[in-house]
mmCIF file with all atom_site columns, C-alpha atoms in Angstrom:
data_model
loop_
_atom_site.group_PDB
_atom_site.id
_atom_site.type_symbol
_atom_site.label_atom_id
_atom_site.label_alt_id
_atom_site.label_comp_id
_atom_site.label_asym_id
_atom_site.label_entity_id
_atom_site.label_seq_id
_atom_site.pdbx_PDB_ins_code
_atom_site.Cartn_x
_atom_site.Cartn_y
_atom_site.Cartn_z
_atom_site.occupancy
_atom_site.B_iso_or_equiv
_atom_site.pdbx_formal_charge
_atom_site.auth_seq_id
_atom_site.auth_comp_id
_atom_site.auth_asym_id
_atom_site.auth_atom_id
_atom_site.pdbx_PDB_model_num
ATOM 1   C CA . MET A 1 1   ? 172.180 255.241 67.750 1.00 0.00 ? 25  MET A CA 1
ATOM 2   C CA . SER A 1 2   ? 174.450 252.877 65.896 1.00 0.00 ? 26  SER A CA 1
ATOM 3   C CA . ARG A 1 3   ? 175.553 251.379 69.168 1.00 0.00 ? 27  ARG A CA 1
ATOM 4   C CA . TYR A 1 4   ? 171.923 250.503 69.956 1.00 0.00 ? 28  TYR A CA 1
ATOM 5   C CA . LEU A 1 5   ? 171.477 248.830 66.566 1.00 0.00 ? 29  LEU A CA 1
ATOM 6   C CA . ILE A 1 6   ? 174.641 246.795 67.007 1.00 0.00 ? 30  ILE A CA 1
ATOM 7   C CA . ALA A 1 7   ? 173.534 245.693 70.447 1.00 0.00 ? 31  ALA A CA 1
ATOM 8   C CA . ILE A 1 8   ? 170.095 244.658 69.119 1.00 0.00 ? 32  ILE A CA 1
ATOM 9   C CA . LEU A 1 9   ? 171.661 242.659 66.259 1.00 0.00 ? 33  LEU A CA 1
ATOM 10  C CA . MET A 1 10  ? 173.975 240.852 68.639 1.00 0.00 ? 34  MET A CA 1
ATOM 11  C CA . CYS A 1 11  ? 171.024 239.888 70.857 1.00 0.00 ? 35  CYS A CA 1
ATOM 12  C CA . LEU A 1 12  ? 169.088 238.574 67.872 1.00 0.00 ? 36  LEU A CA 1
ATOM 13  C CA . SER A 1 13  ? 172.042 236.507 66.661 1.00 0.00 ? 37  SER A CA 1
ATOM 14  C CA . VAL A 1 14  ? 172.445 235.006 70.106 1.00 0.00 ? 38  VAL A CA 1
ATOM 15  C CA . ALA A 1 15  ? 168.786 233.935 70.050 1.00 0.00 ? 39  ALA A CA 1
ATOM 16  C CA . VAL A 1 16  ? 168.704 232.661 66.457 1.00 0.00 ? 40  VAL A CA 1
ATOM 17  C CA . ILE A 1 17  ? 171.888 230.523 66.530 1.00 0.00 ? 41  ILE A CA 1
ATOM 18  C CA . PRO A 1 18  ? 170.715 228.220 69.377 1.00 0.00 ? 42  PRO A CA 1
ATOM 19  C CA . MET A 1 19  ? 167.360 227.743 67.636 1.00 0.00 ? 43  MET A CA 1
ATOM 20  C CA . ALA A 1 20  ? 169.085 226.773 64.400 1.00 0.00 ? 44  ALA A CA 1
ATOM 21  C CA . ALA A 1 21  ? 171.340 224.392 66.233 1.00 0.00 ? 45  ALA A CA 1
ATOM 22  C CA . GLN A 1 22  ? 168.316 222.900 67.939 1.00 0.00 ? 46  GLN A CA 1
ATOM 23  C CA . ASN A 1 23  ? 166.559 222.406 64.574 1.00 0.00 ? 47  ASN A CA 1
ATOM 24  C CA . VAL A 1 24  ? 169.647 220.680 63.142 1.00 0.00 ? 48  VAL A CA 1
ATOM 25  C CA . ALA A 1 25  ? 169.863 218.437 66.179 1.00 0.00 ? 49  ALA A CA 1
ATOM 26  C CA . SER A 1 26  ? 166.155 217.638 65.903 1.00 0.00 ? 50  SER A CA 1
ATOM 27  C CA . SER A 1 27  ? 166.553 216.827 62.206 1.00 0.00 ? 51  SER A CA 1
ATOM 28  C CA . LYS A 1 28  ? 169.480 214.499 62.946 1.00 0.00 ? 52  LYS A CA 1
ATOM 29  C CA . ALA A 1 29  ? 167.567 212.866 65.753 1.00 0.00 ? 53  ALA A CA 1
ATOM 30  C CA . GLY A 1 30  ? 164.601 212.299 63.419 1.00 0.00 ? 54  GLY A CA 1
ATOM 31  C CA . LYS A 1 31  ? 166.792 210.686 60.794 1.00 0.00 ? 55  LYS A CA 1
ATOM 32  C CA . ALA A 1 32  ? 168.456 208.529 63.429 1.00 0.00 ? 56  ALA A CA 1
ATOM 33  C CA . ALA A 1 33  ? 165.053 207.447 64.715 1.00 0.00 ? 57  ALA A CA 1
ATOM 34  C CA . LYS A 1 34  ? 163.921 206.532 61.207 1.00 0.00 ? 58  LYS A CA 1
ATOM 35  C CA . THR A 1 35  ? 167.144 204.600 60.617 1.00 0.00 ? 59  THR A CA 1
ATOM 36  C CA . SER A 1 36  ? 166.706 202.803 63.935 1.00 0.00 ? 60  SER A CA 1
ATOM 37  C CA . SER A 1 37  ? 163.087 202.029 63.078 1.00 0.00 ? 61  SER A CA 1
ATOM 38  C CA . HIS A 1 38  ? 164.080 200.684 59.646 1.00 0.00 ? 62  HIS A CA 1
ATOM 39  C CA . ALA A 1 39  ? 166.802 198.555 61.215 1.00 0.00 ? 63  ALA A CA 1
ATOM 40  C CA . LYS A 1 40  ? 164.288 197.202 63.714 1.00 0.00 ? 64  LYS A CA 1
ATOM 41  C CA . VAL A 1 41  ? 161.947 196.252 60.878 1.00 0.00 ? 65  VAL A CA 1
ATOM 42  C CA . GLN A 1 42  ? 164.818 194.451 59.178 1.00 0.00 ? 66  GLN A CA 1
ATOM 43  C CA . ASP A 1 43  ? 165.744 192.741 62.435 1.00 0.00 ? 67  ASP A CA 1
ATOM 44  C CA . ASP A 1 44  ? 162.126 191.709 62.889 1.00 0.00 ? 68  ASP A CA 1
ATOM 45  C CA . ASP A 1 45  ? 162.087 190.365 59.338 1.00 0.00 ? 69  ASP A CA 1
ATOM 46  C CA . GLU A 1 46  ? 165.279 188.429 60.000 1.00 0.00 ? 70  GLU A CA 1
ATOM 47  C CA . LEU A 1 47  ? 163.883 187.070 63.238 1.00 0.00 ? 71  LEU A CA 1
ATOM 48  C CA . THR A 1 48  ? 160.715 186.060 61.477 1.00 0.00 ? 72  THR A CA 1
ATOM 49  C CA . TYR A 1 49  ? 162.726 184.314 58.742 1.00 0.00 ? 73  TYR A CA 1
ATOM 50  C CA . ALA A 1 50  ? 164.891 182.654 61.356 1.00 0.00 ? 74  ALA A CA 1
ATOM 51  C CA . SER A 1 51  ? 161.802 181.430 63.169 1.00 0.00 ? 75  SER A CA 1
ATOM 52  C CA . ILE A 1 52  ? 160.408 180.039 59.948 1.00 0.00 ? 76  ILE A CA 1
ATOM 53  C CA . SER A 1 53  ? 163.745 178.443 59.120 1.00 0.00 ? 77  SER A CA 1
ATOM 54  C CA . LYS A 1 54  ? 163.765 176.671 62.477 1.00 0.00 ? 78  LYS A CA 1
ATOM 55  C CA . THR A 1 55  ? 160.520 174.965 61.551 1.00 0.00 ? 79  THR A CA 1
ATOM 56  C CA . ASN A 1 56  ? 162.207 173.573 58.426 1.00 0.00 ? 80  ASN A CA 1
ATOM 57  C CA . PRO A 1 57  ? 165.915 173.366 59.367 1.00 0.00 ? 81  PRO A CA 1
ATOM 58  C CA . PHE A 1 58  ? 166.816 171.186 56.395 1.00 0.00 ? 82  PHE A CA 1
ATOM 59  C CA . GLU A 1 59  ? 165.747 173.833 53.875 1.00 0.00 ? 83  GLU A CA 1
ATOM 60  C CA . ILE A 1 60  ? 164.864 171.109 51.335 1.00 0.00 ? 84  ILE A CA 1
ATOM 61  C CA . VAL A 1 61  ? 161.745 170.005 49.552 1.00 0.00 ? 85  VAL A CA 1
ATOM 62  C CA . PRO A 1 62  ? 160.133 167.338 51.777 1.00 0.00 ? 86  PRO A CA 1
ATOM 63  C CA . ALA A 1 63  ? 159.661 164.962 48.865 1.00 0.00 ? 87  ALA A CA 1
ATOM 64  C CA . ALA A 1 64  ? 163.393 164.989 48.164 1.00 0.00 ? 88  ALA A CA 1
ATOM 65  C CA . GLY A 1 65  ? 164.094 164.091 51.783 1.00 0.00 ? 89  GLY A CA 1
ATOM 66  C CA . MET A 1 66  ? 161.576 161.264 51.689 1.00 0.00 ? 90  MET A CA 1
ATOM 67  C CA . GLU A 1 67  ? 163.143 159.922 48.491 1.00 0.00 ? 91  GLU A CA 1
ATOM 68  C CA . LEU A 1 68  ? 166.523 159.851 50.224 1.00 0.00 ? 92  LEU A CA 1
ATOM 69  C CA . LEU A 1 69  ? 165.087 157.918 53.160 1.00 0.00 ? 93  LEU A CA 1
ATOM 70  C CA . ASP A 1 70  ? 163.325 155.554 50.761 1.00 0.00 ? 94  ASP A CA 1
ATOM 71  C CA . ASP A 1 71  ? 166.591 154.936 48.920 1.00 0.00 ? 95  ASP A CA 1
ATOM 72  C CA . ILE A 1 72  ? 168.337 154.073 52.170 1.00 0.00 ? 96  ILE A CA 1
ATOM 73  C CA . ASP A 1 73  ? 165.515 151.779 53.234 1.00 0.00 ? 97  ASP A CA 1
ATOM 74  C CA . ASN A 1 74  ? 165.347 150.052 49.845 1.00 0.00 ? 98  ASN A CA 1
ATOM 75  C CA . SER A 1 75  ? 169.106 149.558 49.857 1.00 0.00 ? 99  SER A CA 1
ATOM 76  C CA . GLU A 1 76  ? 169.007 147.868 53.258 1.00 0.00 ? 100 GLU A CA 1
ATOM 77  C CA . THR A 1 77  ? 166.150 145.626 52.124 1.00 0.00 ? 101 THR A CA 1
ATOM 78  C CA . ALA A 1 78  ? 168.018 144.668 48.951 1.00 0.00 ? 102 ALA A CA 1
ATOM 79  C CA . ILE A 1 79  ? 171.099 143.765 50.972 1.00 0.00 ? 103 ILE A CA 1
ATOM 80  C CA . MET A 1 80  ? 169.044 141.611 53.350 1.00 0.00 ? 104 MET A CA 1
ATOM 81  C CA . ALA A 1 81  ? 167.315 139.882 50.426 1.00 0.00 ? 105 ALA A CA 1
ATOM 82  C CA . ALA A 1 82  ? 170.679 139.110 48.814 1.00 0.00 ? 106 ALA A CA 1
ATOM 83  C CA . ASP A 1 83  ? 171.994 137.706 52.093 1.00 0.00 ? 107 ASP A CA 1
ATOM 84  C CA . MET A 1 84  ? 168.841 135.636 52.487 1.00 0.00 ? 108 MET A CA 1
ATOM 85  C CA . ILE A 1 85  ? 169.179 134.074 49.043 1.00 0.00 ? 109 ILE A CA 1
ATOM 86  C CA . ALA A 1 86  ? 172.874 133.367 49.619 1.00 0.00 ? 110 ALA A CA 1
ATOM 87  C CA . PHE A 1 87  ? 171.920 131.644 52.877 1.00 0.00 ? 111 PHE A CA 1
ATOM 88  C CA . ALA A 1 88  ? 169.140 129.631 51.235 1.00 0.00 ? 112 ALA A CA 1
ATOM 89  C CA . LYS A 1 89  ? 171.479 128.396 48.478 1.00 0.00 ? 113 LYS A CA 1
ATOM 90  C CA . LYS A 1 90  ? 173.684 126.767 51.096 1.00 0.00 ? 114 LYS A CA 1
ATOM 91  C CA . TYR A 1 91  ? 171.028 124.073 51.399 1.00 0.00 ? 115 TYR A CA 1
ATOM 92  C CA . LEU A 1 92  ? 170.731 123.196 47.717 1.00 0.00 ? 116 LEU A CA 1
ATOM 93  C CA . GLY A 1 93  ? 170.326 119.439 47.447 1.00 0.00 ? 117 GLY A CA 1
ATOM 94  C CA . THR A 1 94  ? 169.038 119.004 51.009 1.00 0.00 ? 118 THR A CA 1
ATOM 95  C CA . ARG A 1 95  ? 166.418 116.256 50.899 1.00 0.00 ? 119 ARG A CA 1
ATOM 96  C CA . TYR A 1 96  ? 162.681 116.817 50.894 1.00 0.00 ? 120 TYR A CA 1
ATOM 97  C CA . VAL A 1 97  ? 160.861 115.518 53.980 1.00 0.00 ? 121 VAL A CA 1
ATOM 98  C CA . ARG A 1 98  ? 157.172 116.061 54.552 1.00 0.00 ? 122 ARG A CA 1
ATOM 99  C CA . GLY A 1 99  ? 156.834 118.262 57.649 1.00 0.00 ? 123 GLY A CA 1
ATOM 100 C CA . GLY A 1 100 ? 160.616 118.819 57.737 1.00 0.00 ? 124 GLY A CA 1
ATOM 101 C CA . LYS A 1 101 ? 161.803 122.145 59.150 1.00 0.00 ? 125 LYS A CA 1
ATOM 102 C CA . SER A 1 102 ? 165.550 121.766 59.694 1.00 0.00 ? 126 SER A CA 1
ATOM 103 C CA . PRO A 1 103 ? 168.713 121.009 57.703 1.00 0.00 ? 127 PRO A CA 1
ATOM 104 C CA . LYS A 1 104 ? 169.383 117.819 59.658 1.00 0.00 ? 128 LYS A CA 1
ATOM 105 C CA . ARG A 1 105 ? 165.962 116.338 59.203 1.00 0.00 ? 129 ARG A CA 1
ATOM 106 C CA . GLY A 1 106 ? 165.191 117.845 55.803 1.00 0.00 ? 130 GLY A CA 1
ATOM 107 C CA . PHE A 1 107 ? 162.613 120.349 54.573 1.00 0.00 ? 131 PHE A CA 1
ATOM 108 C CA . ASP A 1 108 ? 159.220 120.560 53.018 1.00 0.00 ? 132 ASP A CA 1
ATOM 109 C CA . CYS A 1 109 ? 158.338 123.769 51.130 1.00 0.00 ? 133 CYS A CA 1
ATOM 110 C CA . SER A 1 110 ? 156.916 125.811 54.018 1.00 0.00 ? 134 SER A CA 1
ATOM 111 C CA . GLY A 1 111 ? 159.464 124.374 56.443 1.00 0.00 ? 135 GLY A CA 1
ATOM 112 C CA . PHE A 1 112 ? 162.244 125.662 54.214 1.00 0.00 ? 136 PHE A CA 1
ATOM 113 C CA . THR A 1 113 ? 160.829 129.176 53.796 1.00 0.00 ? 137 THR A CA 1
ATOM 114 C CA . SER A 1 114 ? 160.102 129.384 57.544 1.00 0.00 ? 138 SER A CA 1
ATOM 115 C CA . TYR A 1 115 ? 163.637 128.298 58.376 1.00 0.00 ? 139 TYR A CA 1
ATOM 116 C CA . VAL A 1 116 ? 165.298 130.770 55.992 1.00 0.00 ? 140 VAL A CA 1
ATOM 117 C CA . PHE A 1 117 ? 163.177 133.755 56.992 1.00 0.00 ? 141 PHE A CA 1
ATOM 118 C CA . GLY A 1 118 ? 163.535 132.821 60.649 1.00 0.00 ? 142 GLY A CA 1
ATOM 119 C CA . GLN A 1 119 ? 167.312 133.255 60.426 1.00 0.00 ? 143 GLN A CA 1
ATOM 120 C CA . PHE A 1 120 ? 166.667 136.895 59.511 1.00 0.00 ? 144 PHE A CA 1
ATOM 121 C CA . GLY A 1 121 ? 164.155 137.648 62.242 1.00 0.00 ? 145 GLY A CA 1
ATOM 122 C CA . TYR A 1 122 ? 160.908 136.960 60.349 1.00 0.00 ? 146 TYR A CA 1
ATOM 123 C CA . LYS A 1 123 ? 158.385 134.452 61.618 1.00 0.00 ? 147 LYS A CA 1
ATOM 124 C CA . LEU A 1 124 ? 156.250 132.759 58.974 1.00 0.00 ? 148 LEU A CA 1
ATOM 125 C CA . GLY A 1 125 ? 153.248 130.498 59.347 1.00 0.00 ? 149 GLY A CA 1
ATOM 126 C CA . ALA A 1 126 ? 153.649 126.749 59.586 1.00 0.00 ? 150 ALA A CA 1
ATOM 127 C CA . SER A 1 127 ? 152.025 125.961 56.218 1.00 0.00 ? 151 SER A CA 1
ATOM 128 C CA . SER A 1 128 ? 152.146 127.501 52.757 1.00 0.00 ? 152 SER A CA 1
ATOM 129 C CA . GLY A 1 129 ? 148.485 128.444 53.196 1.00 0.00 ? 153 GLY A CA 1
ATOM 130 C CA . ASP A 1 130 ? 149.294 130.326 56.416 1.00 0.00 ? 154 ASP A CA 1
ATOM 131 C CA . GLN A 1 131 ? 152.239 132.068 54.775 1.00 0.00 ? 155 GLN A CA 1
ATOM 132 C CA . TYR A 1 132 ? 149.996 133.286 51.968 1.00 0.00 ? 156 TYR A CA 1
ATOM 133 C CA . SER A 1 133 ? 148.415 135.727 54.441 1.00 0.00 ? 157 SER A CA 1
ATOM 134 C CA . THR A 1 134 ? 151.802 137.129 55.499 1.00 0.00 ? 158 THR A CA 1
ATOM 135 C CA . GLY A 1 135 ? 153.159 140.478 54.273 1.00 0.00 ? 159 GLY A CA 1
ATOM 136 C CA . SER A 1 136 ? 151.571 142.392 51.400 1.00 0.00 ? 160 SER A CA 1
ATOM 137 C CA . GLN A 1 137 ? 150.285 141.142 48.074 1.00 0.00 ? 161 GLN A CA 1
ATOM 138 C CA . ILE A 1 138 ? 152.276 142.136 44.979 1.00 0.00 ? 162 ILE A CA 1
ATOM 139 C CA . THR A 1 139 ? 151.882 141.544 41.243 1.00 0.00 ? 163 THR A CA 1
ATOM 140 C CA . ARG A 1 140 ? 154.054 139.218 39.219 1.00 0.00 ? 164 ARG A CA 1
ATOM 141 C CA . GLU A 1 141 ? 155.760 142.245 37.630 1.00 0.00 ? 165 GLU A CA 1
ATOM 142 C CA . GLU A 1 142 ? 156.648 143.618 41.082 1.00 0.00 ? 166 GLU A CA 1
ATOM 143 C CA . VAL A 1 143 ? 158.337 140.439 42.305 1.00 0.00 ? 167 VAL A CA 1
ATOM 144 C CA . CYS A 1 144 ? 161.849 141.030 43.619 1.00 0.00 ? 168 CYS A CA 1
ATOM 145 C CA . LYS A 1 145 ? 164.546 138.940 45.249 1.00 0.00 ? 169 LYS A CA 1
ATOM 146 C CA . GLY A 1 146 ? 163.326 137.631 48.609 1.00 0.00 ? 170 GLY A CA 1
ATOM 147 C CA . ASP A 1 147 ? 159.581 137.723 47.856 1.00 0.00 ? 171 ASP A CA 1
ATOM 148 C CA . LEU A 1 148 ? 157.461 134.634 48.464 1.00 0.00 ? 172 LEU A CA 1
ATOM 149 C CA . LEU A 1 149 ? 155.886 132.839 45.487 1.00 0.00 ? 173 LEU A CA 1
ATOM 150 C CA . PHE A 1 150 ? 152.823 130.650 45.907 1.00 0.00 ? 174 PHE A CA 1
ATOM 151 C CA . PHE A 1 151 ? 151.480 127.777 43.845 1.00 0.00 ? 175 PHE A CA 1
ATOM 152 C CA . THR A 1 152 ? 148.669 125.271 44.033 1.00 0.00 ? 176 THR A CA 1
ATOM 153 C CA . GLY A 1 153 ? 149.381 121.699 45.075 1.00 0.00 ? 177 GLY A CA 1
ATOM 154 C CA . ARG A 1 154 ? 149.646 118.957 42.492 1.00 0.00 ? 178 ARG A CA 1
ATOM 155 C CA . ASN A 1 155 ? 146.108 119.654 41.342 1.00 0.00 ? 179 ASN A CA 1
ATOM 156 C CA . SER A 1 156 ? 146.486 122.898 39.393 1.00 0.00 ? 180 SER A CA 1
ATOM 157 C CA . ARG A 1 157 ? 142.702 123.319 39.196 1.00 0.00 ? 181 ARG A CA 1
ATOM 158 C CA . SER A 1 158 ? 142.139 123.379 42.935 1.00 0.00 ? 182 SER A CA 1
ATOM 159 C CA . GLY A 1 159 ? 142.971 127.075 43.323 1.00 0.00 ? 183 GLY A CA 1
ATOM 160 C CA . ARG A 1 160 ? 144.242 126.381 46.833 1.00 0.00 ? 184 ARG A CA 1
ATOM 161 C CA . VAL A 1 161 ? 147.736 127.250 48.004 1.00 0.00 ? 185 VAL A CA 1
ATOM 162 C CA . GLY A 1 162 ? 149.833 124.115 48.336 1.00 0.00 ? 186 GLY A CA 1
ATOM 163 C CA . HIS A 1 163 ? 153.391 125.161 47.644 1.00 0.00 ? 187 HIS A CA 1
ATOM 164 C CA . VAL A 1 164 ? 155.734 128.104 48.347 1.00 0.00 ? 188 VAL A CA 1
ATOM 165 C CA . GLY A 1 165 ? 159.200 129.226 47.250 1.00 0.00 ? 189 GLY A CA 1
ATOM 166 C CA . ILE A 1 166 ? 161.497 132.263 47.527 1.00 0.00 ? 190 ILE A CA 1
ATOM 167 C CA . ALA A 1 167 ? 162.134 134.472 44.498 1.00 0.00 ? 191 ALA A CA 1
ATOM 168 C CA . ILE A 1 168 ? 165.762 134.749 43.428 1.00 0.00 ? 192 ILE A CA 1
ATOM 169 C CA . ASP A 1 169 ? 165.426 137.060 40.446 1.00 0.00 ? 193 ASP A CA 1
ATOM 170 C CA . ASN A 1 170 ? 162.887 138.697 38.135 1.00 0.00 ? 194 ASN A CA 1
ATOM 171 C CA . ASN A 1 171 ? 164.285 139.529 34.705 1.00 0.00 ? 195 ASN A CA 1
ATOM 172 C CA . PRO A 1 172 ? 162.746 142.899 33.688 1.00 0.00 ? 196 PRO A CA 1
ATOM 173 C CA . VAL A 1 173 ? 163.188 142.136 29.977 1.00 0.00 ? 197 VAL A CA 1
ATOM 174 C CA . THR A 1 174 ? 161.920 138.573 29.727 1.00 0.00 ? 198 THR A CA 1
ATOM 175 C CA . GLY A 1 175 ? 159.738 138.532 32.853 1.00 0.00 ? 199 GLY A CA 1
ATOM 176 C CA . GLU A 1 176 ? 161.386 135.268 33.844 1.00 0.00 ? 200 GLU A CA 1
ATOM 177 C CA . ILE A 1 177 ? 161.353 134.594 37.590 1.00 0.00 ? 201 ILE A CA 1
ATOM 178 C CA . THR A 1 178 ? 163.683 132.079 39.191 1.00 0.00 ? 202 THR A CA 1
ATOM 179 C CA . PHE A 1 179 ? 163.048 130.781 42.686 1.00 0.00 ? 203 PHE A CA 1
ATOM 180 C CA . ILE A 1 180 ? 164.465 128.412 45.278 1.00 0.00 ? 204 ILE A CA 1
ATOM 181 C CA . HIS A 1 181 ? 162.208 125.917 47.049 1.00 0.00 ? 205 HIS A CA 1
ATOM 182 C CA . ALA A 1 182 ? 161.871 122.468 48.530 1.00 0.00 ? 206 ALA A CA 1
ATOM 183 C CA . ALA A 1 183 ? 160.492 120.154 45.851 1.00 0.00 ? 207 ALA A CA 1
ATOM 184 C CA . ILE A 1 184 ? 159.421 116.547 46.305 1.00 0.00 ? 208 ILE A CA 1
ATOM 185 C CA . SER A 1 185 ? 161.697 115.719 43.417 1.00 0.00 ? 209 SER A CA 1
ATOM 186 C CA . GLY A 1 186 ? 165.236 116.857 44.164 1.00 0.00 ? 210 GLY A CA 1
ATOM 187 C CA . GLY A 1 187 ? 164.775 118.529 47.550 1.00 0.00 ? 211 GLY A CA 1
ATOM 188 C CA . ILE A 1 188 ? 166.055 122.108 47.745 1.00 0.00 ? 212 ILE A CA 1
ATOM 189 C CA . ARG A 1 189 ? 166.456 123.274 44.149 1.00 0.00 ? 213 ARG A CA 1
ATOM 190 C CA . ILE A 1 190 ? 166.136 126.255 41.818 1.00 0.00 ? 214 ILE A CA 1
ATOM 191 C CA . ASP A 1 191 ? 163.433 126.416 39.167 1.00 0.00 ? 215 ASP A CA 1
ATOM 192 C CA . ARG A 1 192 ? 161.856 128.854 36.730 1.00 0.00 ? 216 ARG A CA 1
ATOM 193 C CA . ILE A 1 193 ? 158.296 130.064 37.069 1.00 0.00 ? 217 ILE A CA 1
ATOM 194 C CA . SER A 1 194 ? 157.836 129.691 33.315 1.00 0.00 ? 218 SER A CA 1
ATOM 195 C CA . ALA A 1 195 ? 158.399 125.922 33.481 1.00 0.00 ? 219 ALA A CA 1
ATOM 196 C CA . PRO A 1 196 ? 155.123 124.250 32.440 1.00 0.00 ? 220 PRO A CA 1
ATOM 197 C CA . TYR A 1 197 ? 154.672 122.502 35.776 1.00 0.00 ? 221 TYR A CA 1
ATOM 198 C CA . TYR A 1 198 ? 154.857 125.762 37.729 1.00 0.00 ? 222 TYR A CA 1
ATOM 199 C CA . ALA A 1 199 ? 153.397 128.194 35.174 1.00 0.00 ? 223 ALA A CA 1
ATOM 200 C CA . THR A 1 200 ? 149.960 126.560 35.408 1.00 0.00 ? 224 THR A CA 1
ATOM 201 C CA . ARG A 1 201 ? 150.062 126.399 39.198 1.00 0.00 ? 225 ARG A CA 1
ATOM 202 C CA . PHE A 1 202 ? 151.228 129.901 40.057 1.00 0.00 ? 226 PHE A CA 1
ATOM 203 C CA . ILE A 1 203 ? 148.740 131.725 42.335 1.00 0.00 ? 227 ILE A CA 1
ATOM 204 C CA . GLY A 1 204 ? 150.452 134.901 43.523 1.00 0.00 ? 228 GLY A CA 1
ATOM 205 C CA . ALA A 1 205 ? 153.261 136.578 45.420 1.00 0.00 ? 229 ALA A CA 1
ATOM 206 C CA . ARG A 1 206 ? 153.686 138.236 48.794 1.00 0.00 ? 230 ARG A CA 1
ATOM 207 C CA . ARG A 1 207 ? 156.305 140.652 50.096 1.00 0.00 ? 231 ARG A CA 1
ATOM 208 C CA . VAL A 1 208 ? 157.490 140.159 53.665 1.00 0.00 ? 232 VAL A CA 1
ATOM 209 C CA . LEU A 1 209 ? 160.801 142.078 53.735 1.00 0.00 ? 233 LEU A CA 1
#
């Protein structure tokens, strides 16, 4: 009888052990599947982030990038304006000639500004009135080196553009603006906008650079 019981127990153990092993294997497989699924979600998240990053590779606030570009652009403009003024000053004392547009012949006001700007790749109109429609209008406070300054002719009450010069400097404290131009008296010279003769004739300023 005992032999039969032992035989039955051995058969049961043979059947139970494989089932237990199978359950353990299934449990491990389930955990592995969950881990794989979690990893896939992370991979998908990383791919999604990578895709988003590719649309903004610089990873910076756009405004900061634009400010950097603006700084570069403003620096180049400032350098050109300084070079332009240095070039214009070479002709200090050159005689005034009505309709003059060259150093050899002499300059009138618009001939001088056209000549100077032309050396830097900018084409201006033939007269001061034509040049007044060039570039963009700016306020007196915004005037910088290289901007064009416009005045009436001898009759300050006319309101019509009759004279033009190039700004050299605008003092932020005093508001004093100096400019270089071709004047009937003295030819190419430097004057201040606050001088009585020019203060009453000033019309406006334009930015070309």
